[in-house]
Coordinates of C-alpha atoms and ligand atoms in Angstrom, one line a residue:
M18 CA -1.2 -25.6 3.7
L19 CA -3.5 -23.1 5.1
D20 CA -7.6 -23.0 4.8
V21 CA -8.7 -19.8 4.8
N22 CA -12.3 -18.9 4.9
E23 CA -14.6 -16.4 5.7
D24 CA -13.8 -15.4 9.0
Y25 CA -10.9 -13.1 7.9
A26 CA -10.4 -9.3 7.3
L27 CA -8.5 -9.2 3.9
F28 CA -5.9 -6.3 3.8
L29 CA -3.5 -5.7 0.9
D30 CA -1.1 -3.7 -0.8
F31 CA -0.8 -2.3 -4.0
D32 CA 1.8 -1.7 -6.5
G33 CA 4.2 -4.8 -6.0
T34 CA 1.4 -6.9 -4.6
L35 CA -1.3 -7.3 -6.6
V36 CA -0.1 -5.1 -9.4
D37 CA 3.5 -4.9 -10.6
I38 CA 5.7 -2.1 -10.4
V39 CA 6.5 -0.2 -13.6
E40 CA 9.1 2.5 -14.6
R41 CA 6.5 5.4 -14.0
P42 CA 4.7 4.9 -11.4
D43 CA 1.3 6.6 -12.8
A44 CA 1.8 3.7 -15.4
V45 CA 0.7 1.0 -13.4
V46 CA -2.0 -1.3 -14.8
V47 CA -4.7 -3.8 -13.2
D48 CA -4.9 -6.7 -14.7
P49 CA -8.5 -6.5 -16.0
S50 CA -9.7 -9.8 -13.9
L51 CA -8.8 -8.1 -10.5
P52 CA -12.2 -6.3 -9.9
G53 CA -14.4 -9.0 -10.1
T54 CA -12.0 -11.5 -8.2
L55 CA -11.6 -8.3 -5.3
T56 CA -15.5 -7.8 -5.9
R57 CA -16.3 -11.7 -5.0
L58 CA -13.9 -11.8 -1.8
Q59 CA -15.4 -8.6 -1.4
E60 CA -19.1 -10.4 -0.6
R61 CA -17.3 -13.8 0.5
L62 CA -15.9 -11.4 3.6
G63 CA -19.0 -10.0 4.7
G64 CA -17.0 -6.2 3.4
A65 CA -14.3 -7.0 5.0
L66 CA -11.8 -6.3 2.9
A67 CA -9.4 -3.1 2.1
I68 CA -6.7 -2.1 -0.3
I69 CA -3.8 -0.6 1.8
S70 CA -1.2 1.8 0.1
G71 CA 1.1 4.4 -0.2
R72 CA -1.3 6.1 -3.4
P73 CA -3.8 8.2 -2.4
V74 CA -7.7 7.5 -2.6
A75 CA -8.0 9.2 -5.7
F76 CA -5.8 7.6 -7.8
L77 CA -6.3 3.7 -6.6
D78 CA -10.3 4.8 -7.5
G79 CA -9.5 5.7 -10.9
R80 CA -7.7 2.2 -11.1
F81 CA -11.0 0.6 -10.5
V82 CA -13.6 2.3 -12.2
P83 CA -16.4 1.6 -11.3
H84 CA -15.7 -0.4 -8.2
E85 CA -15.3 2.0 -5.1
F86 CA -13.8 -0.7 -2.8
D87 CA -12.9 0.2 1.0
M88 CA -8.9 1.7 0.7
A89 CA -6.7 3.6 3.3
G90 CA -4.5 5.9 0.5
L91 CA -1.2 7.8 1.9
H92 CA 0.0 5.2 3.7
G93 CA -3.5 5.6 6.2
L94 CA -3.5 8.9 5.8
E95 CA -7.2 9.0 4.2
H96 CA -9.1 6.4 4.0
R97 CA -12.4 4.8 3.2
I98 CA -14.1 2.3 5.5
A99 CA -17.6 0.8 5.2
G100 CA -18.0 3.3 2.6
R101 CA -17.1 6.6 4.8
L102 CA -14.6 8.4 3.2
S103 CA -12.1 10.3 5.4
M104 CA -9.3 12.4 3.0
C105 CA -6.6 14.7 4.0
D106 CA -6.6 18.1 3.0
P107 CA -3.4 19.4 1.5
D108 CA -3.7 22.8 3.4
E109 CA -3.0 21.0 6.3
H110 CA 0.5 20.8 5.5
P111 CA 2.1 23.6 4.4
A112 CA 5.2 23.0 5.2
L113 CA 5.2 20.3 3.0
R114 CA 3.7 21.8 0.3
E115 CA 6.6 24.6 0.3
M116 CA 8.8 21.5 0.3
V117 CA 7.3 20.0 -2.4
E118 CA 8.0 22.9 -4.5
R119 CA 12.0 23.4 -3.3
L120 CA 12.2 19.6 -3.7
S121 CA 11.5 19.9 -7.8
K122 CA 13.8 22.3 -8.0
I123 CA 16.2 20.5 -6.2
V124 CA 15.8 17.3 -8.9
A125 CA 15.3 19.6 -11.7
D126 CA 18.6 18.6 -13.2
K127 CA 18.5 14.7 -12.3
E128 CA 17.0 13.0 -15.3
G129 CA 15.1 10.1 -13.9
I130 CA 14.5 11.0 -10.7
L131 CA 10.5 12.0 -10.1
I132 CA 9.1 13.9 -7.6
E133 CA 5.3 12.6 -6.7
D134 CA 3.4 15.1 -4.8
K135 CA 0.3 13.5 -3.2
G136 CA -0.7 16.8 -1.8
C137 CA -0.1 15.3 2.0
S138 CA 2.8 13.2 1.8
V139 CA 5.9 13.6 -1.5
A140 CA 7.8 10.6 -3.1
I141 CA 11.5 10.6 -4.6
H142 CA 11.6 8.5 -7.1
W143 CA 14.9 6.8 -8.5
R144 CA 13.6 3.5 -10.1
L145 CA 14.6 5.5 -14.4
A146 CA 18.1 6.1 -12.4
P147 CA 19.2 3.8 -9.8
H148 CA 22.9 6.0 -9.9
E149 CA 21.3 8.5 -8.0
K150 CA 20.0 6.7 -5.4
D151 CA 22.6 7.8 -2.5
F152 CA 21.3 11.3 -3.8
A153 CA 17.6 10.8 -3.5
L154 CA 18.1 9.8 -0.1
A155 CA 20.4 12.2 1.0
T156 CA 18.0 14.5 -0.3
A157 CA 14.3 13.1 1.6
H158 CA 16.9 13.1 4.4
A159 CA 17.6 16.7 4.4
A160 CA 14.4 17.6 3.8
V161 CA 12.6 16.0 7.1
E162 CA 15.3 17.2 9.4
A163 CA 14.3 20.3 7.8
L164 CA 10.6 19.6 8.1
G165 CA 11.0 18.5 11.6
A166 CA 9.5 15.7 14.0
D167 CA 6.2 15.9 12.0
Y168 CA 7.5 14.3 9.6
R169 CA 9.6 10.8 8.5
V170 CA 11.0 9.6 6.0
Q171 CA 9.2 6.1 4.8
H172 CA 11.9 4.1 2.6
G173 CA 10.9 2.0 0.0
K174 CA 11.9 -0.1 -3.6
A175 CA 14.1 2.9 -5.2
V176 CA 11.3 4.9 -3.5
A177 CA 11.9 7.5 -0.6
E178 CA 8.8 9.2 0.7
I179 CA 8.1 12.1 3.2
L180 CA 4.7 11.9 5.1
P181 CA 3.5 12.9 8.1
S182 CA 4.6 10.9 11.1
A183 CA 1.3 10.4 12.2
A184 CA 1.1 8.1 9.3
G185 CA 1.4 4.1 8.4
K186 CA 0.2 0.9 7.2
G187 CA 0.2 -0.7 10.5
K188 CA -1.7 1.8 12.6
V189 CA -4.4 2.3 9.9
I190 CA -5.1 -1.3 10.1
E191 CA -5.3 -1.2 13.2
R192 CA -7.7 1.2 12.9
F193 CA -10.1 -0.8 10.6
L194 CA -9.9 -3.7 12.9
H195 CA -11.8 -1.1 15.1
E196 CA -14.4 -0.7 13.5
S197 CA -17.7 -2.8 11.1
P198 CA -17.1 -5.1 8.9
Y199 CA -13.6 -5.5 10.2
K200 CA -13.6 -6.2 14.5
G201 CA -13.8 -9.2 15.8
R202 CA -12.4 -10.9 12.2
R203 CA -8.7 -12.1 11.9
P204 CA -6.4 -10.0 10.1
I205 CA -4.1 -10.9 7.0
F206 CA -2.3 -8.3 5.2
V207 CA -0.4 -8.7 1.6
G208 CA 2.7 -7.0 1.6
D209 CA 5.9 -6.6 -0.6
D210 CA 7.8 -3.7 0.5
L211 CA 9.3 -1.9 3.9
T212 CA 6.7 -0.3 3.9
D213 CA 4.6 -2.9 4.5
E214 CA 6.8 -4.4 7.8
N215 CA 4.7 -2.7 10.7
G216 CA 1.7 -4.2 8.9
F217 CA 2.7 -7.8 9.2
K218 CA 3.9 -6.8 12.4
A219 CA 0.3 -5.2 13.8
V220 CA -1.1 -8.3 12.3
N221 CA 1.1 -11.3 13.7
A222 CA -0.3 -9.1 16.8
H223 CA -3.7 -10.1 16.4
G224 CA -3.1 -13.6 15.6
G225 CA -3.7 -12.8 11.8
L226 CA -1.8 -14.1 8.7
S227 CA 1.2 -11.8 7.1
V228 CA 2.1 -12.4 3.5
R229 CA 5.1 -10.8 1.6
I230 CA 5.6 -11.1 -2.2
G231 CA 9.1 -11.4 -3.0
A232 CA 12.2 -11.9 -1.6
G233 CA 13.8 -9.5 1.4
E234 CA 14.4 -10.1 5.0
T235 CA 11.1 -10.1 6.7
I236 CA 8.9 -10.5 9.3
A237 CA 6.0 -12.0 7.3
K238 CA 4.6 -15.9 8.1
V239 CA 4.0 -16.4 3.9
R240 CA 5.9 -15.8 1.4
L241 CA 4.6 -15.9 -2.3
G242 CA 6.5 -15.2 -5.7
T243 CA 4.8 -12.7 -7.5
P244 CA 2.1 -10.5 -7.3
A245 CA 0.4 -12.3 -10.7
D246 CA 0.8 -16.2 -7.9
L247 CA -1.2 -14.2 -5.7
R248 CA -3.9 -13.0 -8.4
H249 CA -4.0 -16.8 -8.5
C250 CA -4.4 -16.8 -5.2
L251 CA -6.7 -14.5 -4.5
S252 CA -9.4 -16.0 -7.2
T253 CA -8.8 -19.3 -6.3
W254 CA -10.3 -18.0 -2.5
A255 CA -12.6 -15.9 -4.2
F256 CA -14.3 -18.5 -6.7
E257 CA -13.8 -22.0 -5.1
G258 CA -13.8 -20.7 -1.7
T259 CA -10.7 -21.6 0.2
L260 CA -7.4 -20.1 0.0
P261 CA -5.1 -23.2 0.2
I262 CA -1.8 -21.4 0.6
K263 CA 2.0 -23.9 0.6
G264 CA 4.7 -21.1 0.1
D265 CA 5.1 -20.3 -3.1
D266 CA 2.0 -20.8 -4.6
C267 CA -2.0 -22.0 -4.2
Ligands
MG11 MG1 3.6 -2.3 -2.4

């Protein structure tokens, strides 16, 4: 059992971690109890709570109106730390913008393949068309080959994302840990996917706690079953004061 107290900084992935993954990424639903739980935890942690996601900050804010939690969006390309927002400008990525148009044409006749244009990155989803996985992956890798070393492919669950090479959840968690109120605190990062592994690496290096939701190979130290299990754990911590993680539940 791990009794987690107020000396921590809490970093939380969004899809598959705080909320269940849905077939169409724009249809995701936030549990009505979640904003209240996060607000209480944020108070408990002196403000050191942030959502670390591949989604744009604007999309996440839209799911939490009227709350504006600290966040890293687009795998860290944009972030809000202690309320100060730094955004990514799509105009600084002209080659990517051109590629998004090309990708939209390439997949136009592929039913079930979705292109999610995030401005400074683009995701190719095949959750609705699992048989198109090889095509989607090959398309993503060909796009990055054409774009050159400034971009890379980030693999996820039924998704491949093309994003600037500088982006990464580990890097942005490091950035938070250099700034108040995160600085000097022991980090916790909860995630569910390949894209979260370098976040786990960063918090492990800081002597923190890494938590993986669901099955799959991982370097995380603790595993929980589902987003609902995590929400229960977070609620216990928020309203009872401790987070007694015992493996598959709290
Ligand atoms: Mg996730």
